[in-house]
Coordinates of C-alpha atoms and ligand atoms in Angstrom, one line a residue:
X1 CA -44.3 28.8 -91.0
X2 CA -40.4 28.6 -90.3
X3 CA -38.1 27.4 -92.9
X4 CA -34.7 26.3 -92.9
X5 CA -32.4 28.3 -96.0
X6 CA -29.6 26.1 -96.8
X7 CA -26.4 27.0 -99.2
X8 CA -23.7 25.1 -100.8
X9 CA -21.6 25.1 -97.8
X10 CA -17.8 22.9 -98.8
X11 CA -16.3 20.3 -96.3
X12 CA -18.0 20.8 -92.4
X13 CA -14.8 20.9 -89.7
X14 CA -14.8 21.0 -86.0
X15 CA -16.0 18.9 -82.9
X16 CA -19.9 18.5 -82.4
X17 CA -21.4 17.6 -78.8
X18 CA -24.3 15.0 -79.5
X19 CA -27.3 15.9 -77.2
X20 CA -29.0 13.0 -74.7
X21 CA -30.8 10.6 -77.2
X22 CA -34.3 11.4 -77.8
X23 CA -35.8 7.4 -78.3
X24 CA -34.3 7.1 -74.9
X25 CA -35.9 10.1 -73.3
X26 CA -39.4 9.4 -73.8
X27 CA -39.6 6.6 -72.8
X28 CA -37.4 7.4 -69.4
X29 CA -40.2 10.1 -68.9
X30 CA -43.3 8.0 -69.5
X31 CA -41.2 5.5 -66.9
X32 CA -41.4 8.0 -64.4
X33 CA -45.5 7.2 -63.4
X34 CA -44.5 4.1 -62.1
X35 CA -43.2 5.6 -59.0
X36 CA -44.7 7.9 -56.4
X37 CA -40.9 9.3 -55.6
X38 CA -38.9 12.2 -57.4
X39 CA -37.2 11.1 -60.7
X40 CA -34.4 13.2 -61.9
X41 CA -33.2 12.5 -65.8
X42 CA -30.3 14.1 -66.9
X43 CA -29.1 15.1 -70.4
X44 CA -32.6 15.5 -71.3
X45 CA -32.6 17.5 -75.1
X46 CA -34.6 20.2 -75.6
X47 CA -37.1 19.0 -78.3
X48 CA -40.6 19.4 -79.5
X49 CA -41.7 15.7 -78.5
X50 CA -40.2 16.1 -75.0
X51 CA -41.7 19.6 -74.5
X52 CA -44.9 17.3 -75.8
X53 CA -44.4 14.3 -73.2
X54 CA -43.7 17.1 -70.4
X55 CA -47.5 18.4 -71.5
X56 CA -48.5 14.8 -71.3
X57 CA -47.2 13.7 -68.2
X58 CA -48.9 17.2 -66.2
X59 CA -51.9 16.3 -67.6
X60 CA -52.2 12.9 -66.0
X61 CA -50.5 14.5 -62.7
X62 CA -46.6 14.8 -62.7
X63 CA -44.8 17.8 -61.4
X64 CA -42.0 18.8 -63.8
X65 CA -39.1 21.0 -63.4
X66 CA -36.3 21.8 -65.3
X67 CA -33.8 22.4 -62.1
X68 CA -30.9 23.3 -64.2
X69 CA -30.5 23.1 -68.0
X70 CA -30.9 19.6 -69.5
X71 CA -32.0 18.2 -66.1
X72 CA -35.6 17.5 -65.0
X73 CA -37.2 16.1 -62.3
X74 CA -40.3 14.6 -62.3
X75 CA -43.1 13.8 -59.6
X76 CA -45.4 11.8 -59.5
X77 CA -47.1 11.3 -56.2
X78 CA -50.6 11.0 -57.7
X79 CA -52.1 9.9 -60.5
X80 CA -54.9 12.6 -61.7
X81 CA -56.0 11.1 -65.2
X82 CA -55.7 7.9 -66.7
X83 CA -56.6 9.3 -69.8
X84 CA -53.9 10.8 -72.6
X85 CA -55.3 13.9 -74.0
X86 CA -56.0 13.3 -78.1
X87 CA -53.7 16.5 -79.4
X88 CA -50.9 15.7 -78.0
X89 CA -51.2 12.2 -78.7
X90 CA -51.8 13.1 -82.1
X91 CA -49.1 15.0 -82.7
X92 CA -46.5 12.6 -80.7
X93 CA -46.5 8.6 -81.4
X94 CA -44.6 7.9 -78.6
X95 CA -47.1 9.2 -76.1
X96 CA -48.2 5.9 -76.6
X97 CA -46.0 5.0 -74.0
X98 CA -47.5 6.6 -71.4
X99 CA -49.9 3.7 -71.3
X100 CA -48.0 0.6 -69.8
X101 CA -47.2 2.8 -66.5
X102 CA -50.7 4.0 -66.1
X103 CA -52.1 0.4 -66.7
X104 CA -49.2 -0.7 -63.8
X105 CA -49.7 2.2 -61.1
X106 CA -53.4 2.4 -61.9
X107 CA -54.7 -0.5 -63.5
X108 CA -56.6 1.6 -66.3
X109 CA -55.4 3.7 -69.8
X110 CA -57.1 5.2 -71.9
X111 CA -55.1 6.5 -74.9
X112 CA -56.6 8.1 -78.6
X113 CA -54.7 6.1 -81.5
X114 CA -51.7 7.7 -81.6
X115 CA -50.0 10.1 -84.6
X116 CA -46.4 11.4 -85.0
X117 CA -44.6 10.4 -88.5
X118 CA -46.0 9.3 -91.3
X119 CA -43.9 6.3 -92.2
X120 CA -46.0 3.4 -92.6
X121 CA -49.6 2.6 -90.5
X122 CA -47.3 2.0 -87.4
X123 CA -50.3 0.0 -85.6
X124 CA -50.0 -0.5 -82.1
X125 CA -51.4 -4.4 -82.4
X126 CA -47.8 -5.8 -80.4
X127 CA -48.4 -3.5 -77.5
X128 CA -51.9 -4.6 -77.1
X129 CA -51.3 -8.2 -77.6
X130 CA -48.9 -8.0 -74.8
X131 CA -51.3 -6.0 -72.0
X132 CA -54.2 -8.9 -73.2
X133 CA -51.5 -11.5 -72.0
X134 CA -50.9 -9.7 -68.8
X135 CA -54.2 -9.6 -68.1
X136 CA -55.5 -6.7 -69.3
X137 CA -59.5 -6.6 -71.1
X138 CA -59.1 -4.3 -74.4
X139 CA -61.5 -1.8 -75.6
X140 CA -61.0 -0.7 -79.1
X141 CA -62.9 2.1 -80.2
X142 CA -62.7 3.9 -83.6
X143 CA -60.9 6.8 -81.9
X144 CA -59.7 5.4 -78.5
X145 CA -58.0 2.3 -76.7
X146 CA -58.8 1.4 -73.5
X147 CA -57.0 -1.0 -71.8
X148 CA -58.5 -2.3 -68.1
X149 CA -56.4 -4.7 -65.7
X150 CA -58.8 -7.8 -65.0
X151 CA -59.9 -8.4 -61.0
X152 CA -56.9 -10.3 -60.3
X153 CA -54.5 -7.3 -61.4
X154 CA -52.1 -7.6 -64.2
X155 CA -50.3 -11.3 -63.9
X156 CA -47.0 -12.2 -65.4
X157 CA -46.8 -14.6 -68.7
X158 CA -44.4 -15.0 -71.9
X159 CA -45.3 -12.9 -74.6
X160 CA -44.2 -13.6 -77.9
X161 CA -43.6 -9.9 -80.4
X162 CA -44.6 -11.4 -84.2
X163 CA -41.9 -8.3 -84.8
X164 CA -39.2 -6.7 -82.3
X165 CA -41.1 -3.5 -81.6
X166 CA -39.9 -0.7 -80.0
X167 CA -42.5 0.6 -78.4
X168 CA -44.1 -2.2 -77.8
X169 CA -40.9 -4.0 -76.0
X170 CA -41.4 -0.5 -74.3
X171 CA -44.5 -0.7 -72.8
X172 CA -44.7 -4.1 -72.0
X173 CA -41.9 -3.9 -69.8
X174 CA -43.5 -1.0 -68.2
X175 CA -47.1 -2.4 -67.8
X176 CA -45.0 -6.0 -66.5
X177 CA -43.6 -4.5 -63.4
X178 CA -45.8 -4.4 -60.7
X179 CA -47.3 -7.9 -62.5
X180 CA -47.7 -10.6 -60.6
X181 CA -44.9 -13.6 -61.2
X182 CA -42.5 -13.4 -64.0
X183 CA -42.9 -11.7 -67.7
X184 CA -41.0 -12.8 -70.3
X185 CA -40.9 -10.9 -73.9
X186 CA -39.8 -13.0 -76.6
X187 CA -38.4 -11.6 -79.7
X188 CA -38.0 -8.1 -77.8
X189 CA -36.1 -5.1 -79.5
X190 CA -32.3 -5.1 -78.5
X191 CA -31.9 -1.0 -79.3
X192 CA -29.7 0.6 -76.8
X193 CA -33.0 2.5 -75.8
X194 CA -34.4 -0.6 -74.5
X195 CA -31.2 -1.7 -72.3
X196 CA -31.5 2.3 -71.0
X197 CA -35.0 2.0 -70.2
X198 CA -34.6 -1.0 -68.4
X199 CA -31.6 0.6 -66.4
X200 CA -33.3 3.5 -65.0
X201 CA -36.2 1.1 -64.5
X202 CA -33.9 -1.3 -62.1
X203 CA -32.3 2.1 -60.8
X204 CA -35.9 2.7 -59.5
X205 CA -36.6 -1.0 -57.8
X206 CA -37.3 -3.3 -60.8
X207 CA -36.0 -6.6 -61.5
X208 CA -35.7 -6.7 -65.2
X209 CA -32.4 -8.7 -66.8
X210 CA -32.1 -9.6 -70.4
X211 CA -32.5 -5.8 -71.7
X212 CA -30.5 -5.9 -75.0
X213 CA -30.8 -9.6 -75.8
X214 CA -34.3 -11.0 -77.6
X215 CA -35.8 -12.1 -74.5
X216 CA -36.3 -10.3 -71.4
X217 CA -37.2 -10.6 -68.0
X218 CA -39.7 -9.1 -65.5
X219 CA -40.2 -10.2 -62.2
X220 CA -42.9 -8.1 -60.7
X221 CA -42.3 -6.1 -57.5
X222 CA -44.5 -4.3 -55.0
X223 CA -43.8 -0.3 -55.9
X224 CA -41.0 1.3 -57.5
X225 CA -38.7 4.2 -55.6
X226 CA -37.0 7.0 -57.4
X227 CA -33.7 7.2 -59.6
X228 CA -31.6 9.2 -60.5
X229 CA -30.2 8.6 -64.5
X230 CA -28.5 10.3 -67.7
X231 CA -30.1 9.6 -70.8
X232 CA -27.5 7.6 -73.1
X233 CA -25.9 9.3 -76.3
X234 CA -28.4 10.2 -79.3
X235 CA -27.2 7.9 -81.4
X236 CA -29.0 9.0 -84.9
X237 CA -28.2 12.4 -84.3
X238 CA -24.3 11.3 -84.2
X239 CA -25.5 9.5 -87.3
X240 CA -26.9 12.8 -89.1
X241 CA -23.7 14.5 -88.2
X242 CA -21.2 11.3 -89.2
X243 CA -23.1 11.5 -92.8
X244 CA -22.5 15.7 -92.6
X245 CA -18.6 14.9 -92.1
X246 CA -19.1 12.2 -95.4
X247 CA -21.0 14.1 -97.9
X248 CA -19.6 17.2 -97.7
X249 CA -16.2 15.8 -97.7
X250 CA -15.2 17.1 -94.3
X251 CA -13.4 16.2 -91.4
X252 CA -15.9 16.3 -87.9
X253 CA -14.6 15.3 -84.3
X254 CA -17.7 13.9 -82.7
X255 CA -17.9 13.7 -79.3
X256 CA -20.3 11.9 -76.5
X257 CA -21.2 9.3 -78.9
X258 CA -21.1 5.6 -78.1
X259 CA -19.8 4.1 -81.3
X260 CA -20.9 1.1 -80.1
X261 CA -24.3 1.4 -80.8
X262 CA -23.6 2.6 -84.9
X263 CA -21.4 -0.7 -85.6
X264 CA -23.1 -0.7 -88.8
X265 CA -23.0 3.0 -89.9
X266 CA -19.4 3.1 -89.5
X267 CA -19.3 -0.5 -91.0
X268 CA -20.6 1.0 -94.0
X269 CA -19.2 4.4 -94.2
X270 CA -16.0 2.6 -93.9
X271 CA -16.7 1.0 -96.7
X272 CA -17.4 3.8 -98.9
X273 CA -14.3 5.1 -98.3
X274 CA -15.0 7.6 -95.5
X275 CA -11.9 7.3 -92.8
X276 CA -13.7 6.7 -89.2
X277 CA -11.6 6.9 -86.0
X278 CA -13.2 5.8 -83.2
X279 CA -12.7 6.6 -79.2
X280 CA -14.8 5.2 -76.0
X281 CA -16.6 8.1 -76.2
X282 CA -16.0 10.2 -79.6
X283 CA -15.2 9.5 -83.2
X284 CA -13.3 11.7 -85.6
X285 CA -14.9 11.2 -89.0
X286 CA -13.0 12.1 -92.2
X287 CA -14.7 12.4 -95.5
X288 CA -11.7 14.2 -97.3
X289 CA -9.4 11.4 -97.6
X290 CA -9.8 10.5 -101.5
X291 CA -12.6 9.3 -103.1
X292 CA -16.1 7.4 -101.9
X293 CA -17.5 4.5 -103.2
X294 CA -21.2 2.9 -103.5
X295 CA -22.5 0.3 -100.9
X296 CA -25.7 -1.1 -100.3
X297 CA -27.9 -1.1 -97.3
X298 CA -30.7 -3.1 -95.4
X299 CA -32.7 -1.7 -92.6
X300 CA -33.1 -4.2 -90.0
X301 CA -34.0 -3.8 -86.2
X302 CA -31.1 -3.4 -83.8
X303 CA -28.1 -4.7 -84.2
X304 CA -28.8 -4.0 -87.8
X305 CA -28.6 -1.0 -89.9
X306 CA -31.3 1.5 -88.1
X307 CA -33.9 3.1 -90.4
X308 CA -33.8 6.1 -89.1
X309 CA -30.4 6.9 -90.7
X310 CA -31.7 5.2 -93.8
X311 CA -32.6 8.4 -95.7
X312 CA -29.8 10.8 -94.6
X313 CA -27.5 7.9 -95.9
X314 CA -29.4 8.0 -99.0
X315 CA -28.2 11.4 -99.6
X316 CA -25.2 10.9 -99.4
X317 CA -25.2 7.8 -101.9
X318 CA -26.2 10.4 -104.5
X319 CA -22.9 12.2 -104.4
X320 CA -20.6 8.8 -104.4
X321 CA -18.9 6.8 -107.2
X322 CA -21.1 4.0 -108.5
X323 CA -25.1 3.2 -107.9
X324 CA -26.1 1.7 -104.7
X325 CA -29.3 0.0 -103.3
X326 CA -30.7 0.6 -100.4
X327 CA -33.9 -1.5 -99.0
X328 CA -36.2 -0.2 -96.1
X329 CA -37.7 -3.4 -93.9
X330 CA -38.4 -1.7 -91.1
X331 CA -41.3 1.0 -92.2
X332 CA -43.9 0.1 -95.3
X333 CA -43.3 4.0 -96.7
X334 CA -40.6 5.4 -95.7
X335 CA -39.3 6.9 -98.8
X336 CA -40.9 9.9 -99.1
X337 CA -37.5 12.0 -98.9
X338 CA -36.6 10.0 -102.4
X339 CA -39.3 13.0 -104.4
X340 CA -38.0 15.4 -102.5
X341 CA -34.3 14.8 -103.4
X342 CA -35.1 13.8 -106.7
X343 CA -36.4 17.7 -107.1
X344 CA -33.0 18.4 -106.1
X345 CA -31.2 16.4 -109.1
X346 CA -30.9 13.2 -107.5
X347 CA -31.6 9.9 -109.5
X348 CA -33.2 7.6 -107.3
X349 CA -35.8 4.6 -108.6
X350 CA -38.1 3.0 -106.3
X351 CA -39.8 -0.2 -106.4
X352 CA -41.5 -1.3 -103.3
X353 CA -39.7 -1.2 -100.3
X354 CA -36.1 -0.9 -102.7
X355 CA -34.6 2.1 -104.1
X356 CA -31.6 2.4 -106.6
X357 CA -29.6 5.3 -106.2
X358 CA -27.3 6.7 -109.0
X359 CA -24.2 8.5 -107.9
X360 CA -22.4 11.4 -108.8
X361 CA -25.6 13.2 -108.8
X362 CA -25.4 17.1 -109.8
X363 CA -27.6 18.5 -106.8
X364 CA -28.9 22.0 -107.1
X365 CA -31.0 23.7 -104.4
X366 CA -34.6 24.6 -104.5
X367 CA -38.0 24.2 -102.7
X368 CA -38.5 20.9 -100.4
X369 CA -40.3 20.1 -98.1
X370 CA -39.3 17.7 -94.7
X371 CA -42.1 15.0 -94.8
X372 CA -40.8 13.4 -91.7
X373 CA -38.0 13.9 -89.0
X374 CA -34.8 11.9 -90.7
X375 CA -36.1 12.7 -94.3
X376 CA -35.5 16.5 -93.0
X377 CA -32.2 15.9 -92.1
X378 CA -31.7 14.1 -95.8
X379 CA -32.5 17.4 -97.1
X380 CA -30.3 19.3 -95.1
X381 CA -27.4 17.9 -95.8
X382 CA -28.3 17.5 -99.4
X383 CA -28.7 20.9 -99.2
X384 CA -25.4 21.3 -97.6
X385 CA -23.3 20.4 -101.2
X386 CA -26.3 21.1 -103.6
X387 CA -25.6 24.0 -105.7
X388 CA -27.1 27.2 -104.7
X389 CA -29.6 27.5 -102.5
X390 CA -32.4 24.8 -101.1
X391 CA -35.2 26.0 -99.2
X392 CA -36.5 23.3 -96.7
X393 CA -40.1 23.4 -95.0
X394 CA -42.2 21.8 -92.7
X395 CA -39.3 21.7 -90.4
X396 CA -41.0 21.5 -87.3
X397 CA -40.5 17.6 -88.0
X398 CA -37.0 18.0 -87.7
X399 CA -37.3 20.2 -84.5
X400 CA -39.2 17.5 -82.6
X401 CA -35.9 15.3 -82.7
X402 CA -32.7 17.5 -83.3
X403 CA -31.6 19.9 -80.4
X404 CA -29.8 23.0 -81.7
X405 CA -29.6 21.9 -85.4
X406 CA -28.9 25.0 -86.8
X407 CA -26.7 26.2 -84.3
X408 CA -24.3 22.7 -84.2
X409 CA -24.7 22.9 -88.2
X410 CA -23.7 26.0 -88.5
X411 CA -20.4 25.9 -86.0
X412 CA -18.9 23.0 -88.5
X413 CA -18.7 25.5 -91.2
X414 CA -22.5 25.0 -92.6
X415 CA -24.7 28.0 -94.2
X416 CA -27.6 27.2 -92.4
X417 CA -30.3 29.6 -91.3
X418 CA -33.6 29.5 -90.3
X419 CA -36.3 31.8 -91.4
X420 CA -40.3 32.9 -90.3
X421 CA -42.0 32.5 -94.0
Ligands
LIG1 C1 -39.1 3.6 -82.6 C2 -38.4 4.9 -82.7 C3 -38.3 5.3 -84.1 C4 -37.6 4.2 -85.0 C5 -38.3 2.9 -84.7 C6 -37.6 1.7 -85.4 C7 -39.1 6.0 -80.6 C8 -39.8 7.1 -79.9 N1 -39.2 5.9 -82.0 O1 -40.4 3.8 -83.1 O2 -37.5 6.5 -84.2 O3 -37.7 4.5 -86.3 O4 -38.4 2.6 -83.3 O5 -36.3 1.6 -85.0 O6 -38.3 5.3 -80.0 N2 -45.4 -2.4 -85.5 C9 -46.5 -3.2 -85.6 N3 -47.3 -3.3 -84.5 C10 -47.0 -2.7 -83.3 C11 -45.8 -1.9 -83.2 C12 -45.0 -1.8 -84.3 O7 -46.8 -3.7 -86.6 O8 -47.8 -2.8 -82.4 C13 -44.5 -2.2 -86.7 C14 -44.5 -0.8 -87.2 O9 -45.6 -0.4 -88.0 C15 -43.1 -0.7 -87.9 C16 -42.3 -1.7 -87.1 O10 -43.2 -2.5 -86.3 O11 -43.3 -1.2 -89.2 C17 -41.3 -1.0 -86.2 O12 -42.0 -0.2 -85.2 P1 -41.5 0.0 -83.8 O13 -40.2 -0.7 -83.5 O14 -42.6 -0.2 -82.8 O15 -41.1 1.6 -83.8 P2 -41.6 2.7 -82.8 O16 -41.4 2.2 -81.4 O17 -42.8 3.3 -83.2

């Protein structure tokens, strides 16, 4: 198993190019069933979970190519399989989306219960409640879900989310399009992701509006054409790298990043003391201009503080001035990096979904291990101003959503390497 060796590495300098965002991407891919024309997505990372939806999206039919680097094109002119194949389902959560286009274009899905990180249960109730309302009869097996559109076909209505979902925002919108009448989802998710998906999806024929408010609408249309679309800025990878720049007291020109969509990461940098200058498309983040304070943070769906910067931020709360408290609403366990980091030195209490972090933490480097995706980036910038060395494994969670992590990592300045164990 591959392991990433990290040492003490002082203040990270120099400009980092953030890749095409990988919440955007998958999505945009599963999208691409709903049309029997040529899709072509550009800025598209090279990642584990897209390799994954690529091995997804064959299996029920598409033709894939990469025609030049970071550009695919995808073809769908016939449907082979309306059924998601369990390993790769169970190693990706977001293959899950694959089952609003296939219950559009074919009027069937069948999809195991999906995987991917272990966060919290992460049920899949809200997408189901919303295919049920279009029309859809549910099967749920112990292993499977089946989903069937109803004689009719799948027939707009207003669909109510108990909680902003993602995914479920997602795939509603996708199974909505070819309904008939007029969808509307209440309470949607507002992430950037959602207002990309829902571009490409009107670049291909829809009629969706609303895409980045709490409600959105679908009016159902006959087919869907092809489009042609660059996936939007990864917005938590410009996080990870803001939060390099921060704790290691360094000075990092970001570029293709929409700072728009991290209002509240720069909100509350800012307010530790971390010197953010920001561009349309870039930000120059300075971490060596005097000393950094505590704050505290709340994870909250879009336009809130996202979770999935919540432990890399945690990280670098141990090395401020003062204590800071940080609660997680999003996910039911997602503070599995705060053992890991704790090994490390750092002083961190939990008590349900709220931690307490001491500053000023003396980290030293040793053994971890990356339970999910963000905690692994946590370690590695822990690792980055820990003494010594840290040794971080299970890092094929961090591969699935970080394109050349090493390689960006290690042009700011960072001793980063990564080894075959
Ligand atoms: C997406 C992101 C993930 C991010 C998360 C929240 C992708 C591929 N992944 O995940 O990186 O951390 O949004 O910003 O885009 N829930 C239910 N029932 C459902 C669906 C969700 O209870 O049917 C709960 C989940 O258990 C979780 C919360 O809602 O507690 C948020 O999940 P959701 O917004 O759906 O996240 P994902 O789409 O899985």
């Amino acid at each position: 198993m591959a392991k990433y060796i990290v040492k003490q590495s002082g203040p990270l300098k120099g400009e980092v190019h953030i890749s095409g965002a990988k919440n955007a991407v998958l999505p945009l891919m599963a999208a691409t069933l709903l049309s029997e024309e040529k899709c072509v997505i550009r800025d598209v990372p090279h990642l584990r979970d897209v390799a994954l939806m690529k091995e997804l999206l064959s299996s029920l039919g598409s033709k894939i190519e990469e025609t030049e680097e970071h550009v695919l094109s995808i073809n769908t002119e016939d449907i082979v399989s309306t059924e998601a194949d369990f390993e790769i389902v169970n190693k990706m959560r977001a293959s899950i989306l694959v089952m609003g286009p296939l219950l559009a274009r074919k009027g069937r899905a069948r999809v195991p219960h999906p995987g991917g990180c272990a966060i919290g249960a992460r049920p899949i109730d809200l997408h189901l409640k919303g295919f049920e309302a279009l029309g859809a009869i549910l099967t749920v097996g112990d292993d499977y879900v089946e989903a069937v559109a109803g004689g009719q076909g799948l027939v707009g209505d207003t669909i109510y989310l108990d909680f902003p979902s993602v995914g479920a925002t997602e795939n509603i919108m996708m199974a909505a399009v070819f309904a008939e009448g007029t969808t509307y989802i209440e309470n949607a998710a507002e992430e950037p992701e959602i207002v990309d998906l829902a571009n490409f999806m009107n670049k291909m024929g829809a009629k969706i509006k609303g895409a980045g408010t709490d409600t959105i609408k679908i009016e159902g249309v006959k087919s869907l054409g092809s489009a042609n679309h660059t996936v939007i800025p990864d917005r938590i990878e410009a996080g990870t790298f803001m939060l390099a720049a921060a704790i290691t007291r360094g000075n990092v020109h970001i570029n293709n990043v929409l700072p728009d969509h991290l209002k509240p990461v720069i909100a509350k940098l800012r307010e530790c003391g971390v010197r953010i200058e920001v561009g349309d498309e870039d930000m120059i983040v300075r971490g060596n201009l005097g000393p950094q304070y505590a704050t505290d943070i709340k994870t909250l769906p879009y336009p809130g503080f996202p979770t999935d910067i919540q432990s890399p931020f945690m990280a670098y709360l141990t090395t401020v001035e003062g204590s800071s408290t940080v609660i997680e609403t999003v996910f039911e366990n997602r503070f599995m990096h705060v053992s890991q980091l704790g090994k490390m030195g750092a002083i961190i209490e939990t008590a349900g979904n709220k931690a307490s972090v001491k500053g000023n933490a003396k980290l030293r480097g040793c053994q971890v291990m990356a339970t999910d995706l963000r905690a692994g980036a946590a370690l590695v910038l822990a690792g980055l101003v820990a003494e010594g060395t840290t040794e971080i494994s299970e890092i094929y969670h961090i591969e699935r959503g970080y394109e050349y992590f090493i390689e960006k990592f290690a042009a700011l300045g960072a001793e980063i390497e990564r080894v075959e164990d």
